[in-house]
């Protein structure tokens, strides 16, 4: 909605679902191009697999996964092999349809052969994953954690994590999976949207009881039982940073396609929902990443059969209002101006207007906090009670050996922000960049890929671009002819395109390029571990390209 007409640019654009408007030339958009595609179950699993191949120990927080239907034979073979080598292993697997949400279409199996019996795999690709059988239980119930993460910038990478999150509980006491209880969704799936339909669901006015609680209330309980809550937070921060590092290569490809470098365009930020399961030993495991986490702060209550009413949900309000309020504070364009000029504006200073499709909008005023003007769609609601809420106890989340803090700069003494609660969003990157930079290897492969894409607005590499990459990086020689290069390109591209996620554009997608790059690295540096092979090849390519660039500059001068 554009109340001042389409020609007036906005400071901040708030899109409901995805980045979808290529006619924005300035300001900030609350979605990254391609985020929805990047965090789909299959794409996320592929990205995690690539990182697990490179850094198996660092990425052991994501359950072993296979992509269906293409990896069904591999799934069957690997499970058979593991069972043969360890007959006491009695695994359970969880099958999750790609693009599904809220537990839709999810089921548990004990054996790979059960997949075929359920049919429709061909029509609906899915991920099958090792089921975590020993989750941490509270009150005998399984629960998961929803943590909000702000990706404030992709280049340079800036990540913030909310200091509190939600814990969503199952509504049947947990038992390890057996053939008898496999189908009991209220025992095994923590989705709010499913458990709300259980007669046992408890709506509570308190944030530390009921079927949805704050994560901080769980931490308090764990801490009182003597658990190392500091270590848990630092493991969670690592999990979040590593996951985002796995996602950035793909996101950068989408970004340059929608917002090409050198052309006027907006910058982007996005609030992501991380779903995390704690194992009995307190190890956090990533379940999935949501590009559009629900920001709803009400729930439906059935007054009488068939008659529903929306009532406030204190626990949602406690966590979500703070996340949106502080996201707005962090991306506030006036803040930078304030810092730059050291001026303090009275009254209407810092008014930003946001537009929420389809028909509600929110005025954000640094004096009056957040004021909701009109709500017609209850699926994404902000509310004005944030400043009156009590703060949940903050967890201490420092990572060991962290570099110097690079958190948000302190506010000017008399800033209007002084009236607001302290930020609930904690900067973790670049704060901890030093510890994680070595993992950003695929990012550098993606930079090579993007460099050779050629045509602006594309996400796939043509055969000529691939040949130019090989030539400029001097990767072809008597053992690896240009004919072999073409065969490598055709083989890998054909296979990736036959997997059928994105048929629209011909050519080699990033993941196919990464596979080709790994092949080249293995060929060239046989004896090293994979991550060293890849790092060596990246350096080799970057050196040749830098030399080429130097020569071109020289020729330009001449
Ligand atoms: P959806 O997007 O449909 O919610 P999720 O991947 O979040 O799909 O899975 C739904 C629920 O299933 C999770 O909230 C969690 O309770 C359970 N779950 C998912 N994966 C696993 C797993 N590997 N091990 C144990 N439980 C899982």
PDB file of N, CA, C and O in Angstrom, residues 417-485:
ATOM      1  N   UNK A 417      16.043   6.880  22.062  1.00  0.00           N
ATOM      2  CA  UNK A 417      16.136   5.445  22.347  1.00  0.00           C
ATOM      3  C   UNK A 417      16.337   5.163  23.826  1.00  0.00           C
ATOM      4  O   UNK A 417      16.075   4.059  24.293  1.00  0.00           O
ATOM      5  N   UNK A 418      16.833   6.167  24.534  1.00  0.00           N
ATOM      6  CA  UNK A 418      17.106   5.960  25.950  1.00  0.00           C
ATOM      7  C   UNK A 418      15.840   5.537  26.695  1.00  0.00           C
ATOM      8  O   UNK A 418      15.904   4.865  27.714  1.00  0.00           O
ATOM      9  N   UNK A 419      14.684   5.930  26.145  1.00  0.00           N
ATOM     10  CA  UNK A 419      13.421   5.595  26.806  1.00  0.00           C
ATOM     11  C   UNK A 419      12.999   4.152  26.539  1.00  0.00           C
ATOM     12  O   UNK A 419      12.091   3.640  27.184  1.00  0.00           O
ATOM     13  N   UNK A 420      13.656   3.498  25.585  1.00  0.00           N
ATOM     14  CA  UNK A 420      13.256   2.127  25.229  1.00  0.00           C
ATOM     15  C   UNK A 420      14.025   1.105  26.058  1.00  0.00           C
ATOM     16  O   UNK A 420      15.127   1.389  26.524  1.00  0.00           O
ATOM     17  N   UNK A 421      13.460  -0.108  26.197  1.00  0.00           N
ATOM     18  CA  UNK A 421      14.206  -1.156  26.908  1.00  0.00           C
ATOM     19  C   UNK A 421      15.494  -1.481  26.151  1.00  0.00           C
ATOM     20  O   UNK A 421      15.600  -1.178  24.964  1.00  0.00           O
ATOM     21  N   UNK A 422      16.451  -2.127  26.833  1.00  0.00           N
ATOM     22  CA  UNK A 422      17.696  -2.463  26.136  1.00  0.00           C
ATOM     23  C   UNK A 422      17.389  -3.457  25.024  1.00  0.00           C
ATOM     24  O   UNK A 422      16.389  -4.179  25.082  1.00  0.00           O
ATOM     25  N   UNK A 423      18.257  -3.486  24.026  1.00  0.00           N
ATOM     26  CA  UNK A 423      18.000  -4.320  22.840  1.00  0.00           C
ATOM     27  C   UNK A 423      17.877  -5.795  23.211  1.00  0.00           C
ATOM     28  O   UNK A 423      18.707  -6.317  23.961  1.00  0.00           O
ATOM     29  N   UNK A 424      16.862  -6.437  22.661  1.00  0.00           N
ATOM     30  CA  UNK A 424      16.734  -7.889  22.884  1.00  0.00           C
ATOM     31  C   UNK A 424      17.539  -8.643  21.841  1.00  0.00           C
ATOM     32  O   UNK A 424      17.698  -9.849  21.921  1.00  0.00           O
ATOM     33  N   UNK A 425      18.018  -7.920  20.816  1.00  0.00           N
ATOM     34  CA  UNK A 425      18.784  -8.587  19.756  1.00  0.00           C
ATOM     35  C   UNK A 425      20.271  -8.386  20.014  1.00  0.00           C
ATOM     36  O   UNK A 425      20.724  -7.259  20.219  1.00  0.00           O
ATOM     37  N   UNK A 426      20.968  -9.475  19.978  1.00  0.00           N
ATOM     38  CA  UNK A 426      22.389  -9.456  20.359  1.00  0.00           C
ATOM     39  C   UNK A 426      23.210  -9.731  19.108  1.00  0.00           C
ATOM     40  O   UNK A 426      22.976 -10.728  18.413  1.00  0.00           O
ATOM     41  N   UNK A 427      24.172  -8.857  18.816  1.00  0.00           N
ATOM     42  CA  UNK A 427      24.983  -9.086  17.625  1.00  0.00           C
ATOM     43  C   UNK A 427      25.941 -10.258  17.857  1.00  0.00           C
ATOM     44  O   UNK A 427      26.645 -10.291  18.880  1.00  0.00           O
ATOM     45  N   UNK A 428      25.939 -11.214  16.921  1.00  0.00           N
ATOM     46  CA  UNK A 428      26.868 -12.350  17.060  1.00  0.00           C
ATOM     47  C   UNK A 428      27.847 -12.423  15.889  1.00  0.00           C
ATOM     48  O   UNK A 428      28.869 -13.098  15.961  1.00  0.00           O
ATOM     49  N   UNK A 429      27.506 -11.730  14.809  1.00  0.00           N
ATOM     50  CA  UNK A 429      28.419 -11.651  13.673  1.00  0.00           C
ATOM     51  C   UNK A 429      28.338 -10.238  13.122  1.00  0.00           C
ATOM     52  O   UNK A 429      27.237  -9.741  12.960  1.00  0.00           O
ATOM     53  N   UNK A 430      29.439  -9.539  12.930  1.00  0.00           N
ATOM     54  CA  UNK A 430      30.832  -9.986  12.934  1.00  0.00           C
ATOM     55  C   UNK A 430      31.479 -10.173  14.309  1.00  0.00           C
ATOM     56  O   UNK A 430      32.663 -10.482  14.369  1.00  0.00           O
ATOM     57  N   UNK A 431      30.732 -10.022  15.391  1.00  0.00           N
ATOM     58  CA  UNK A 431      31.382 -10.118  16.711  1.00  0.00           C
ATOM     59  C   UNK A 431      32.274 -11.367  16.830  1.00  0.00           C
ATOM     60  O   UNK A 431      33.393 -11.298  17.307  1.00  0.00           O
ATOM     61  N   UNK A 432      31.755 -12.515  16.386  1.00  0.00           N
ATOM     62  CA  UNK A 432      32.530 -13.756  16.516  1.00  0.00           C
ATOM     63  C   UNK A 432      33.139 -14.202  15.176  1.00  0.00           C
ATOM     64  O   UNK A 432      33.413 -15.378  14.977  1.00  0.00           O
ATOM     65  N   UNK A 433      33.317 -13.233  14.270  1.00  0.00           N
ATOM     66  CA  UNK A 433      33.775 -13.575  12.909  1.00  0.00           C
ATOM     67  C   UNK A 433      35.064 -14.391  12.918  1.00  0.00           C
ATOM     68  O   UNK A 433      35.204 -15.349  12.158  1.00  0.00           O
ATOM     69  N   UNK A 434      35.987 -14.008  13.817  1.00  0.00           N
ATOM     70  CA  UNK A 434      37.305 -14.652  13.816  1.00  0.00           C
ATOM     71  C   UNK A 434      37.189 -16.169  13.926  1.00  0.00           C
ATOM     72  O   UNK A 434      37.919 -16.912  13.293  1.00  0.00           O
ATOM     73  N   UNK A 435      36.222 -16.619  14.782  1.00  0.00           N
ATOM     74  CA  UNK A 435      36.117 -18.066  15.024  1.00  0.00           C
ATOM     75  C   UNK A 435      35.470 -18.835  13.879  1.00  0.00           C
ATOM     76  O   UNK A 435      35.554 -20.047  13.844  1.00  0.00           O
ATOM     77  N   UNK A 436      34.756 -18.109  13.014  1.00  0.00           N
ATOM     78  CA  UNK A 436      33.961 -18.824  12.017  1.00  0.00           C
ATOM     79  C   UNK A 436      34.380 -18.556  10.571  1.00  0.00           C
ATOM     80  O   UNK A 436      33.875 -19.195   9.665  1.00  0.00           O
ATOM     81  N   UNK A 437      35.299 -17.606  10.371  1.00  0.00           N
ATOM     82  CA  UNK A 437      35.616 -17.196   8.995  1.00  0.00           C
ATOM     83  C   UNK A 437      36.125 -18.349   8.142  1.00  0.00           C
ATOM     84  O   UNK A 437      35.853 -18.408   6.950  1.00  0.00           O
ATOM     85  N   UNK A 438      36.856 -19.287   8.764  1.00  0.00           N
ATOM     86  CA  UNK A 438      37.412 -20.386   7.971  1.00  0.00           C
ATOM     87  C   UNK A 438      36.308 -21.256   7.353  1.00  0.00           C
ATOM     88  O   UNK A 438      36.561 -22.016   6.417  1.00  0.00           O
ATOM     89  N   UNK A 439      35.081 -21.142   7.878  1.00  0.00           N
ATOM     90  CA  UNK A 439      33.989 -21.954   7.319  1.00  0.00           C
ATOM     91  C   UNK A 439      33.394 -21.336   6.056  1.00  0.00           C
ATOM     92  O   UNK A 439      32.592 -21.968   5.375  1.00  0.00           O
ATOM     93  N   UNK A 440      33.802 -20.100   5.733  1.00  0.00           N
ATOM     94  CA  UNK A 440      33.141 -19.389   4.625  1.00  0.00           C
ATOM     95  C   UNK A 440      33.796 -19.698   3.282  1.00  0.00           C
ATOM     96  O   UNK A 440      34.038 -18.832   2.453  1.00  0.00           O
ATOM     97  N   UNK A 441      34.015 -20.972   3.052  1.00  0.00           N
ATOM     98  CA  UNK A 441      34.724 -21.417   1.860  1.00  0.00           C
ATOM     99  C   UNK A 441      33.795 -21.430   0.641  1.00  0.00           C
ATOM    100  O   UNK A 441      34.169 -20.993  -0.451  1.00  0.00           O
ATOM    101  N   UNK A 442      32.572 -21.916   0.850  1.00  0.00           N
ATOM    102  CA  UNK A 442      31.636 -22.004  -0.281  1.00  0.00           C
ATOM    103  C   UNK A 442      31.243 -20.586  -0.729  1.00  0.00           C
ATOM    104  O   UNK A 442      30.939 -20.359  -1.896  1.00  0.00           O
ATOM    105  N   UNK A 443      31.295 -19.635   0.194  1.00  0.00           N
ATOM    106  CA  UNK A 443      31.071 -18.229  -0.157  1.00  0.00           C
ATOM    107  C   UNK A 443      32.059 -17.780  -1.226  1.00  0.00           C
ATOM    108  O   UNK A 443      31.708 -17.070  -2.153  1.00  0.00           O
ATOM    109  N   UNK A 444      33.316 -18.219  -1.060  1.00  0.00           N
ATOM    110  CA  UNK A 444      34.347 -17.817  -2.025  1.00  0.00           C
ATOM    111  C   UNK A 444      34.146 -18.542  -3.350  1.00  0.00           C
ATOM    112  O   UNK A 444      34.404 -17.983  -4.409  1.00  0.00           O
ATOM    113  N   UNK A 445      33.648 -19.782  -3.282  1.00  0.00           N
ATOM    114  CA  UNK A 445      33.318 -20.505  -4.533  1.00  0.00           C
ATOM    115  C   UNK A 445      32.167 -19.768  -5.226  1.00  0.00           C
ATOM    116  O   UNK A 445      32.173 -19.565  -6.442  1.00  0.00           O
ATOM    117  N   UNK A 446      31.186 -19.321  -4.428  1.00  0.00           N
ATOM    118  CA  UNK A 446      30.039 -18.597  -4.991  1.00  0.00           C
ATOM    119  C   UNK A 446      30.488 -17.281  -5.623  1.00  0.00           C
ATOM    120  O   UNK A 446      29.947 -16.865  -6.653  1.00  0.00           O
ATOM    121  N   UNK A 447      31.500 -16.634  -5.029  1.00  0.00           N
ATOM    122  CA  UNK A 447      31.988 -15.373  -5.605  1.00  0.00           C
ATOM    123  C   UNK A 447      32.575 -15.623  -6.995  1.00  0.00           C
ATOM    124  O   UNK A 447      32.384 -14.829  -7.919  1.00  0.00           O
ATOM    125  N   UNK A 448      33.268 -16.774  -7.150  1.00  0.00           N
ATOM    126  CA  UNK A 448      33.806 -17.120  -8.477  1.00  0.00           C
ATOM    127  C   UNK A 448      32.658 -17.361  -9.446  1.00  0.00           C
ATOM    128  O   UNK A 448      32.672 -16.888 -10.585  1.00  0.00           O
ATOM    129  N   UNK A 449      31.656 -18.104  -8.978  1.00  0.00           N
ATOM    130  CA  UNK A 449      30.485 -18.421  -9.801  1.00  0.00           C
ATOM    131  C   UNK A 449      29.821 -17.119 -10.283  1.00  0.00           C
ATOM    132  O   UNK A 449      29.570 -16.942 -11.480  1.00  0.00           O
ATOM    133  N   UNK A 450      29.592 -16.208  -9.347  1.00  0.00           N
ATOM    134  CA  UNK A 450      28.892 -14.951  -9.677  1.00  0.00           C
ATOM    135  C   UNK A 450      29.715 -14.145 -10.678  1.00  0.00           C
ATOM    136  O   UNK A 450      29.196 -13.570 -11.620  1.00  0.00           O
ATOM    137  N   UNK A 451      31.034 -14.168 -10.504  1.00  0.00           N
ATOM    138  CA  UNK A 451      31.915 -13.409 -11.384  1.00  0.00           C
ATOM    139  C   UNK A 451      31.776 -13.839 -12.841  1.00  0.00           C
ATOM    140  O   UNK A 451      31.895 -13.047 -13.749  1.00  0.00           O
ATOM    141  N   UNK A 452      31.509 -15.140 -13.054  1.00  0.00           N
ATOM    142  CA  UNK A 452      31.451 -15.645 -14.433  1.00  0.00           C
ATOM    143  C   UNK A 452      30.030 -15.786 -14.965  1.00  0.00           C
ATOM    144  O   UNK A 452      29.826 -16.299 -16.055  1.00  0.00           O
ATOM    145  N   UNK A 453      29.035 -15.359 -14.180  1.00  0.00           N
ATOM    146  CA  UNK A 453      27.648 -15.479 -14.649  1.00  0.00           C
ATOM    147  C   UNK A 453      27.427 -14.661 -15.924  1.00  0.00           C
ATOM    148  O   UNK A 453      26.634 -15.030 -16.776  1.00  0.00           O
ATOM    149  N   UNK A 454      28.125 -13.544 -16.032  1.00  0.00           N
ATOM    150  CA  UNK A 454      28.035 -12.740 -17.262  1.00  0.00           C
ATOM    151  C   UNK A 454      26.780 -11.906 -17.308  1.00  0.00           C
ATOM    152  O   UNK A 454      26.770 -10.772 -16.853  1.00  0.00           O
ATOM    153  N   UNK A 455      25.682 -12.503 -17.772  1.00  0.00           N
ATOM    154  CA  UNK A 455      24.452 -11.738 -17.955  1.00  0.00           C
ATOM    155  C   UNK A 455      23.884 -11.342 -16.593  1.00  0.00           C
ATOM    156  O   UNK A 455      23.749 -12.184 -15.702  1.00  0.00           O
ATOM    157  N   UNK A 456      23.534 -10.059 -16.470  1.00  0.00           N
ATOM    158  CA  UNK A 456      22.939  -9.616 -15.204  1.00  0.00           C
ATOM    159  C   UNK A 456      21.542 -10.193 -15.046  1.00  0.00           C
ATOM    160  O   UNK A 456      20.831 -10.377 -16.015  1.00  0.00           O
ATOM    161  N   UNK A 457      21.171 -10.519 -13.856  1.00  0.00           N
ATOM    162  CA  UNK A 457      19.806 -10.994 -13.616  1.00  0.00           C
ATOM    163  C   UNK A 457      19.670 -12.498 -13.734  1.00  0.00           C
ATOM    164  O   UNK A 457      18.596 -13.039 -13.566  1.00  0.00           O
ATOM    165  N   UNK A 458      20.767 -13.208 -14.011  1.00  0.00           N
ATOM    166  CA  UNK A 458      20.665 -14.663 -14.114  1.00  0.00           C
ATOM    167  C   UNK A 458      21.183 -15.329 -12.829  1.00  0.00           C
ATOM    168  O   UNK A 458      21.927 -14.722 -12.060  1.00  0.00           O
ATOM    169  N   UNK A 459      20.772 -16.582 -12.618  1.00  0.00           N
ATOM    170  CA  UNK A 459      21.297 -17.315 -11.464  1.00  0.00           C
ATOM    171  C   UNK A 459      22.028 -18.576 -11.921  1.00  0.00           C
ATOM    172  O   UNK A 459      22.453 -19.367 -11.102  1.00  0.00           O
ATOM    173  N   UNK A 460      22.122 -18.759 -13.257  1.00  0.00           N
ATOM    174  CA  UNK A 460      22.767 -19.984 -13.752  1.00  0.00           C
ATOM    175  C   UNK A 460      23.889 -19.672 -14.737  1.00  0.00           C
ATOM    176  O   UNK A 460      23.794 -18.715 -15.514  1.00  0.00           O
ATOM    177  N   UNK A 461      24.888 -20.514 -14.697  1.00  0.00           N
ATOM    178  CA  UNK A 461      26.092 -20.312 -15.507  1.00  0.00           C
ATOM    179  C   UNK A 461      25.962 -21.093 -16.813  1.00  0.00           C
ATOM    180  O   UNK A 461      25.677 -22.296 -16.798  1.00  0.00           O
ATOM    181  N   UNK A 462      26.178 -20.395 -17.945  1.00  0.00           N
ATOM    182  CA  UNK A 462      26.129 -21.067 -19.252  1.00  0.00           C
ATOM    183  C   UNK A 462      27.450 -21.764 -19.543  1.00  0.00           C
ATOM    184  O   UNK A 462      28.433 -21.551 -18.835  1.00  0.00           O
ATOM    185  N   UNK A 463      27.489 -22.586 -20.632  1.00  0.00           N
ATOM    186  CA  UNK A 463      28.729 -23.317 -20.946  1.00  0.00           C
ATOM    187  C   UNK A 463      29.893 -22.384 -21.241  1.00  0.00           C
ATOM    188  O   UNK A 463      31.035 -22.683 -20.880  1.00  0.00           O
ATOM    189  N   UNK A 464      29.604 -21.230 -21.865  1.00  0.00           N
ATOM    190  CA  UNK A 464      30.697 -20.305 -22.188  1.00  0.00           C
ATOM    191  C   UNK A 464      31.274 -19.713 -20.908  1.00  0.00           C
ATOM    192  O   UNK A 464      32.502 -19.606 -20.758  1.00  0.00           O
ATOM    193  N   UNK A 465      30.397 -19.371 -19.964  1.00  0.00           N
ATOM    194  CA  UNK A 465      30.858 -18.829 -18.681  1.00  0.00           C
ATOM    195  C   UNK A 465      31.740 -19.841 -17.967  1.00  0.00           C
ATOM    196  O   UNK A 465      32.782 -19.482 -17.396  1.00  0.00           O
ATOM    197  N   UNK A 466      31.360 -21.118 -18.020  1.00  0.00           N
ATOM    198  CA  UNK A 466      32.134 -22.159 -17.343  1.00  0.00           C
ATOM    199  C   UNK A 466      33.511 -22.319 -18.003  1.00  0.00           C
ATOM    200  O   UNK A 466      34.537 -22.418 -17.326  1.00  0.00           O
ATOM    201  N   UNK A 467      33.509 -22.272 -19.358  1.00  0.00           N
ATOM    202  CA  UNK A 467      34.791 -22.386 -20.082  1.00  0.00           C
ATOM    203  C   UNK A 467      35.696 -21.199 -19.740  1.00  0.00           C
ATOM    204  O   UNK A 467      36.904 -21.370 -19.554  1.00  0.00           O
ATOM    205  N   UNK A 468      35.086 -20.002 -19.680  1.00  0.00           N
ATOM    206  CA  UNK A 468      35.886 -18.804 -19.368  1.00  0.00           C
ATOM    207  C   UNK A 468      36.481 -18.928 -17.970  1.00  0.00           C
ATOM    208  O   UNK A 468      37.646 -18.584 -17.739  1.00  0.00           O
ATOM    209  N   UNK A 469      35.678 -19.450 -17.032  1.00  0.00           N
ATOM    210  CA  UNK A 469      36.177 -19.661 -15.661  1.00  0.00           C
ATOM    211  C   UNK A 469      37.402 -20.578 -15.698  1.00  0.00           C
ATOM    212  O   UNK A 469      38.452 -20.283 -15.110  1.00  0.00           O
ATOM    213  N   UNK A 470      37.283 -21.702 -16.429  1.00  0.00           N
ATOM    214  CA  UNK A 470      38.389 -22.675 -16.484  1.00  0.00           C
ATOM    215  C   UNK A 470      39.626 -22.027 -17.114  1.00  0.00           C
ATOM    216  O   UNK A 470      40.753 -22.161 -16.609  1.00  0.00           O
ATOM    217  N   UNK A 471      39.396 -21.276 -18.210  1.00  0.00           N
ATOM    218  CA  UNK A 471      40.527 -20.665 -18.912  1.00  0.00           C
ATOM    219  C   UNK A 471      41.201 -19.596 -18.054  1.00  0.00           C
ATOM    220  O   UNK A 471      42.416 -19.605 -17.870  1.00  0.00           O
ATOM    221  N   UNK A 472      40.375 -18.675 -17.510  1.00  0.00           N
ATOM    222  CA  UNK A 472      40.962 -17.563 -16.737  1.00  0.00           C
ATOM    223  C   UNK A 472      41.680 -18.046 -15.489  1.00  0.00           C
ATOM    224  O   UNK A 472      42.643 -17.429 -15.036  1.00  0.00           O
ATOM    225  N   UNK A 473      41.190 -19.147 -14.920  1.00  0.00           N
ATOM    226  CA  UNK A 473      41.835 -19.661 -13.701  1.00  0.00           C
ATOM    227  C   UNK A 473      42.925 -20.674 -14.045  1.00  0.00           C
ATOM    228  O   UNK A 473      43.505 -21.285 -13.138  1.00  0.00           O
ATOM    229  N   UNK A 474      43.160 -20.866 -15.317  1.00  0.00           N
ATOM    230  CA  UNK A 474      44.227 -21.767 -15.804  1.00  0.00           C
ATOM    231  C   UNK A 474      44.068 -23.186 -15.236  1.00  0.00           C
ATOM    232  O   UNK A 474      45.022 -23.786 -14.721  1.00  0.00           O
ATOM    233  N   UNK A 475      42.863 -23.714 -15.348  1.00  0.00           N
ATOM    234  CA  UNK A 475      42.601 -25.047 -14.783  1.00  0.00           C
ATOM    235  C   UNK A 475      42.684 -26.147 -15.830  1.00  0.00           C
ATOM    236  O   UNK A 475      42.628 -27.327 -15.499  1.00  0.00           O
ATOM    237  N   UNK A 476      42.791 -25.742 -17.100  1.00  0.00           N
ATOM    238  CA  UNK A 476      42.878 -26.764 -18.142  1.00  0.00           C
ATOM    239  C   UNK A 476      44.344 -27.022 -18.473  1.00  0.00           C
ATOM    240  O   UNK A 476      45.157 -26.091 -18.468  1.00  0.00           O
ATOM    241  N   UNK A 477      44.671 -28.274 -18.719  1.00  0.00           N
ATOM    242  CA  UNK A 477      46.049 -28.614 -19.097  1.00  0.00           C
ATOM    243  C   UNK A 477      46.025 -29.907 -19.896  1.00  0.00           C
ATOM    244  O   UNK A 477      44.942 -30.376 -20.296  1.00  0.00           O
ATOM    245  N   UNK A 478      47.176 -30.500 -20.106  1.00  0.00           N
ATOM    246  CA  UNK A 478      47.215 -31.691 -20.976  1.00  0.00           C
ATOM    247  C   UNK A 478      46.412 -32.844 -20.369  1.00  0.00           C
ATOM    248  O   UNK A 478      45.886 -33.693 -21.082  1.00  0.00           O
ATOM    249  N   UNK A 479      46.302 -32.877 -19.040  1.00  0.00           N
ATOM    250  CA  UNK A 479      45.525 -33.958 -18.400  1.00  0.00           C
ATOM    251  C   UNK A 479      44.033 -33.635 -18.346  1.00  0.00           C
ATOM    252  O   UNK A 479      43.225 -34.494 -18.033  1.00  0.00           O
ATOM    253  N   UNK A 480      43.704 -32.374 -18.576  1.00  0.00           N
ATOM    254  CA  UNK A 480      42.301 -31.968 -18.442  1.00  0.00           C
ATOM    255  C   UNK A 480      41.988 -30.991 -19.592  1.00  0.00           C
ATOM    256  O   UNK A 480      42.123 -29.770 -19.466  1.00  0.00           O
ATOM    257  N   UNK A 481      41.592 -31.606 -20.727  1.00  0.00           N
ATOM    258  CA  UNK A 481      41.395 -30.812 -21.943  1.00  0.00           C
ATOM    259  C   UNK A 481      40.093 -30.015 -21.869  1.00  0.00           C
ATOM    260  O   UNK A 481      39.240 -30.280 -21.023  1.00  0.00           O
ATOM    261  N   UNK A 482      39.932 -29.076 -22.807  1.00  0.00           N
ATOM    262  CA  UNK A 482      38.684 -28.304 -22.840  1.00  0.00           C
ATOM    263  C   UNK A 482      37.502 -29.212 -23.200  1.00  0.00           C
ATOM    264  O   UNK A 482      36.372 -28.945 -22.784  1.00  0.00           O
ATOM    265  N   UNK A 483      37.769 -30.298 -23.931  1.00  0.00           N
ATOM    266  CA  UNK A 483      36.673 -31.238 -24.233  1.00  0.00           C
ATOM    267  C   UNK A 483      36.201 -31.897 -22.925  1.00  0.00           C
ATOM    268  O   UNK A 483      34.996 -32.046 -22.684  1.00  0.00           O
ATOM    269  N   UNK A 484      37.165 -32.233 -22.067  1.00  0.00           N
ATOM    270  CA  UNK A 484      36.802 -32.830 -20.763  1.00  0.00           C
ATOM    271  C   UNK A 484      36.042 -31.824 -19.899  1.00  0.00           C
ATOM    272  O   UNK A 484      35.127 -32.188 -19.152  1.00  0.00           O
ATOM    273  N   UNK A 485      36.414 -30.551 -20.035  1.00  0.00           N
ATOM    274  CA  UNK A 485      35.719 -29.488 -19.300  1.00  0.00           C
ATOM    275  C   UNK A 485      34.249 -29.460 -19.724  1.00  0.00           C
ATOM    276  O   UNK A 485      33.338 -29.397 -18.894  1.00  0.00           O
TER     277      UNK A 485
END
